[in-house]
Amino acid sequence: MTVKVLVVDDEPDMRTFLTTLLETNGFSPISAEDGRQGLEMARKNKPSLIILDVMMPRESGVTMYRELKLDSFLKEIPVIMLSALSKKTFFHSQRILDEYKGEKIPEPTAYIEKPPEPDELLEIIRRSLK
């Protein structure tokens, strides 16, 4: 059985890099270019894992991540956040949103700063799927 991994990133080069890395390592990647398209793909395909960029136009990864974690059908899917933003900045924005919206959203499975090291990313993917 192939493991479906959804890649959500607005940068075509990053999407190509990630889907190629996944394919050559036996995964079955699907991709989306923003959070809105990413949510549609997640609902349609129910991937085993999602790699999600934080900063995107239209719908950000932060917004998509919150929607995933509030969706009973999708909330158990591990999410690896990928961003040029520092981890500290991301977690700070999550805390502010939690307080503002009165929701406590769980932390992502992993957070990797761009550009990701292929071996490190694959190791985190494998660990996240266990």
PDB file of C-alpha atoms in Angstrom:
ATOM      1  CA  MET A   1       0.000   0.000   0.000  1.00  0.00           C
ATOM      2  CA  THR A   2       1.382   3.392  -0.923  1.00  0.00           C
ATOM      3  CA  VAL A   3       1.447   6.121   1.675  1.00  0.00           C
ATOM      4  CA  LYS A   4      -0.244   9.321   0.479  1.00  0.00           C
ATOM      5  CA  VAL A   5       1.460  12.547   1.498  1.00  0.00           C
ATOM      6  CA  LEU A   6      -0.126  15.918   0.769  1.00  0.00           C
ATOM      7  CA  VAL A   7       2.337  18.743   0.027  1.00  0.00           C
ATOM      8  CA  VAL A   8       0.889  22.265   0.367  1.00  0.00           C
ATOM      9  CA  ASP A   9       3.245  25.043  -0.772  1.00  0.00           C
ATOM     10  CA  ASP A  10       2.776  28.086  -3.006  1.00  0.00           C
ATOM     11  CA  GLU A  11       6.333  27.879  -4.410  1.00  0.00           C
ATOM     12  CA  PRO A  12       6.462  25.619  -7.505  1.00  0.00           C
ATOM     13  CA  ASP A  13      10.171  24.819  -6.933  1.00  0.00           C
ATOM     14  CA  MET A  14       9.527  23.705  -3.353  1.00  0.00           C
ATOM     15  CA  ARG A  15       6.508  21.599  -4.416  1.00  0.00           C
ATOM     16  CA  THR A  16       8.631  19.928  -7.119  1.00  0.00           C
ATOM     17  CA  PHE A  17      11.503  19.304  -4.681  1.00  0.00           C
ATOM     18  CA  LEU A  18       9.188  17.781  -2.049  1.00  0.00           C
ATOM     19  CA  THR A  19       7.089  15.644  -4.420  1.00  0.00           C
ATOM     20  CA  THR A  20      10.249  14.320  -6.131  1.00  0.00           C
ATOM     21  CA  LEU A  21      11.859  13.517  -2.763  1.00  0.00           C
ATOM     22  CA  LEU A  22       8.689  11.711  -1.667  1.00  0.00           C
ATOM     23  CA  GLU A  23       8.280   9.786  -4.937  1.00  0.00           C
ATOM     24  CA  THR A  24      11.890   8.595  -5.024  1.00  0.00           C
ATOM     25  CA  ASN A  25      11.462   7.321  -1.458  1.00  0.00           C
ATOM     26  CA  GLY A  26       8.344   5.253  -2.124  1.00  0.00           C
ATOM     27  CA  PHE A  27       5.626   7.687  -1.076  1.00  0.00           C
ATOM     28  CA  SER A  28       2.655   8.778  -3.168  1.00  0.00           C
ATOM     29  CA  PRO A  29       2.645  12.609  -3.141  1.00  0.00           C
ATOM     30  CA  ILE A  30      -0.280  14.860  -3.989  1.00  0.00           C
ATOM     31  CA  SER A  31       0.134  18.623  -3.982  1.00  0.00           C
ATOM     32  CA  ALA A  32      -1.766  21.860  -3.566  1.00  0.00           C
ATOM     33  CA  GLU A  33      -0.658  25.469  -3.977  1.00  0.00           C
ATOM     34  CA  ASP A  34      -2.523  27.112  -1.088  1.00  0.00           C
ATOM     35  CA  GLY A  35      -4.462  26.340   2.064  1.00  0.00           C
ATOM     36  CA  ARG A  36      -7.879  26.391   0.424  1.00  0.00           C
ATOM     37  CA  GLN A  37      -6.844  23.877  -2.251  1.00  0.00           C
ATOM     38  CA  GLY A  38      -4.950  21.924   0.427  1.00  0.00           C
ATOM     39  CA  LEU A  39      -8.064  21.461   2.561  1.00  0.00           C
ATOM     40  CA  GLU A  40     -10.048  20.278  -0.472  1.00  0.00           C
ATOM     41  CA  MET A  41      -7.326  17.753  -1.338  1.00  0.00           C
ATOM     42  CA  ALA A  42      -7.099  16.578   2.287  1.00  0.00           C
ATOM     43  CA  ARG A  43     -10.876  15.986   2.454  1.00  0.00           C
ATOM     44  CA  LYS A  44     -10.915  14.221  -0.916  1.00  0.00           C
ATOM     45  CA  ASN A  45      -7.788  12.075  -0.481  1.00  0.00           C
ATOM     46  CA  LYS A  46      -7.385  11.665   3.338  1.00  0.00           C
ATOM     47  CA  PRO A  47      -3.559  11.571   3.198  1.00  0.00           C
ATOM     48  CA  SER A  48      -1.466   9.758   5.824  1.00  0.00           C
ATOM     49  CA  LEU A  49       0.629  12.906   6.360  1.00  0.00           C
ATOM     50  CA  ILE A  50       0.599  16.582   5.355  1.00  0.00           C
ATOM     51  CA  ILE A  51       3.640  18.793   4.712  1.00  0.00           C
ATOM     52  CA  LEU A  52       2.398  22.349   5.027  1.00  0.00           C
ATOM     53  CA  ASP A  53       4.040  25.680   4.216  1.00  0.00           C
ATOM     54  CA  VAL A  54       3.227  28.437   6.715  1.00  0.00           C
ATOM     55  CA  MET A  55       3.337  31.562   4.529  1.00  0.00           C
ATOM     56  CA  MET A  56       1.065  31.384   1.467  1.00  0.00           C
ATOM     57  CA  PRO A  57      -1.229  33.844  -0.318  1.00  0.00           C
ATOM     58  CA  ARG A  58      -5.026  33.307  -0.336  1.00  0.00           C
ATOM     59  CA  GLU A  59      -5.090  30.948   2.618  1.00  0.00           C
ATOM     60  CA  SER A  60      -2.081  30.582   4.880  1.00  0.00           C
ATOM     61  CA  GLY A  61      -0.744  27.379   6.362  1.00  0.00           C
ATOM     62  CA  VAL A  62      -1.604  28.713   9.822  1.00  0.00           C
ATOM     63  CA  THR A  63      -5.288  28.973   8.831  1.00  0.00           C
ATOM     64  CA  MET A  64      -5.296  25.576   7.085  1.00  0.00           C
ATOM     65  CA  TYR A  65      -3.578  23.932  10.065  1.00  0.00           C
ATOM     66  CA  ARG A  66      -6.228  25.271  12.467  1.00  0.00           C
ATOM     67  CA  GLU A  67      -9.028  24.071  10.165  1.00  0.00           C
ATOM     68  CA  LEU A  68      -7.456  20.594   9.928  1.00  0.00           C
ATOM     69  CA  LYS A  69      -7.160  20.281  13.703  1.00  0.00           C
ATOM     70  CA  LEU A  70     -10.806  21.361  14.206  1.00  0.00           C
ATOM     71  CA  ASP A  71     -12.103  18.867  11.592  1.00  0.00           C
ATOM     72  CA  SER A  72     -13.085  15.523  13.153  1.00  0.00           C
ATOM     73  CA  PHE A  73     -12.341  13.690   9.855  1.00  0.00           C
ATOM     74  CA  LEU A  74      -8.837  15.190   9.432  1.00  0.00           C
ATOM     75  CA  LYS A  75      -7.545  16.121  12.896  1.00  0.00           C
ATOM     76  CA  GLU A  76      -5.566  12.882  13.451  1.00  0.00           C
ATOM     77  CA  ILE A  77      -3.406  13.379  10.324  1.00  0.00           C
ATOM     78  CA  PRO A  78       0.193  14.250  11.309  1.00  0.00           C
ATOM     79  CA  VAL A  79       1.259  17.667   9.981  1.00  0.00           C
ATOM     80  CA  ILE A  80       4.827  18.782   9.344  1.00  0.00           C
ATOM     81  CA  MET A  81       5.033  22.571   9.106  1.00  0.00           C
ATOM     82  CA  LEU A  82       7.660  23.888   6.720  1.00  0.00           C
ATOM     83  CA  SER A  83       8.580  27.552   6.697  1.00  0.00           C
ATOM     84  CA  ALA A  84      11.093  30.318   6.268  1.00  0.00           C
ATOM     85  CA  LEU A  85       9.618  31.695   9.528  1.00  0.00           C
ATOM     86  CA  SER A  86      11.381  30.725  12.711  1.00  0.00           C
ATOM     87  CA  LYS A  87       9.707  28.121  14.909  1.00  0.00           C
ATOM     88  CA  LYS A  88       9.460  30.678  17.740  1.00  0.00           C
ATOM     89  CA  THR A  89       7.521  33.150  15.539  1.00  0.00           C
ATOM     90  CA  PHE A  90       5.112  30.416  14.408  1.00  0.00           C
ATOM     91  CA  PHE A  91       4.369  29.177  17.933  1.00  0.00           C
ATOM     92  CA  HIS A  92       3.925  32.749  19.147  1.00  0.00           C
ATOM     93  CA  SER A  93       1.303  33.398  16.431  1.00  0.00           C
ATOM     94  CA  GLN A  94      -0.484  30.142  17.370  1.00  0.00           C
ATOM     95  CA  ARG A  95      -0.648  31.168  21.048  1.00  0.00           C
ATOM     96  CA  ILE A  96      -2.145  34.557  20.128  1.00  0.00           C
ATOM     97  CA  LEU A  97      -4.758  32.883  17.896  1.00  0.00           C
ATOM     98  CA  ASP A  98      -5.590  30.329  20.624  1.00  0.00           C
ATOM     99  CA  GLU A  99      -6.246  33.160  23.078  1.00  0.00           C
ATOM    100  CA  TYR A 100      -8.154  35.249  20.546  1.00  0.00           C
ATOM    101  CA  LYS A 101     -10.385  32.424  19.302  1.00  0.00           C
ATOM    102  CA  GLY A 102     -10.655  30.570  22.610  1.00  0.00           C
ATOM    103  CA  GLU A 103      -9.481  27.328  20.988  1.00  0.00           C
ATOM    104  CA  LYS A 104      -6.490  25.274  22.047  1.00  0.00           C
ATOM    105  CA  ILE A 105      -4.964  23.826  18.900  1.00  0.00           C
ATOM    106  CA  PRO A 106      -2.385  21.047  19.340  1.00  0.00           C
ATOM    107  CA  GLU A 107       1.164  21.648  18.137  1.00  0.00           C
ATOM    108  CA  PRO A 108       2.167  20.268  14.736  1.00  0.00           C
ATOM    109  CA  THR A 109       3.952  16.912  14.645  1.00  0.00           C
ATOM    110  CA  ALA A 110       7.125  18.709  13.524  1.00  0.00           C
ATOM    111  CA  TYR A 111       8.309  22.130  12.428  1.00  0.00           C
ATOM    112  CA  ILE A 112      11.134  22.472   9.904  1.00  0.00           C
ATOM    113  CA  GLU A 113      12.717  25.688   8.693  1.00  0.00           C
ATOM    114  CA  LYS A 114      13.296  26.105   4.939  1.00  0.00           C
ATOM    115  CA  PRO A 115      15.174  24.875   3.086  1.00  0.00           C
ATOM    116  CA  PRO A 116      14.732  21.379   4.535  1.00  0.00           C
ATOM    117  CA  GLU A 117      17.585  18.865   4.554  1.00  0.00           C
ATOM    118  CA  PRO A 118      16.269  15.853   2.565  1.00  0.00           C
ATOM    119  CA  ASP A 119      17.547  13.227   5.032  1.00  0.00           C
ATOM    120  CA  GLU A 120      16.221  15.109   8.063  1.00  0.00           C
ATOM    121  CA  LEU A 121      12.827  15.585   6.403  1.00  0.00           C
ATOM    122  CA  LEU A 122      12.557  11.893   5.438  1.00  0.00           C
ATOM    123  CA  GLU A 123      13.493  10.842   8.972  1.00  0.00           C
ATOM    124  CA  ILE A 124      10.770  13.116  10.423  1.00  0.00           C
ATOM    125  CA  ILE A 125       8.225  11.801   7.872  1.00  0.00           C
ATOM    126  CA  ARG A 126       8.997   8.172   8.789  1.00  0.00           C
ATOM    127  CA  ARG A 127       8.839   8.933  12.524  1.00  0.00           C
ATOM    128  CA  SER A 128       5.550  10.819  12.110  1.00  0.00           C
ATOM    129  CA  LEU A 129       3.925   7.885  10.309  1.00  0.00           C
ATOM    130  CA  LYS A 130       4.657   5.342  13.053  1.00  0.00           C
TER     131      LYS A 130
END
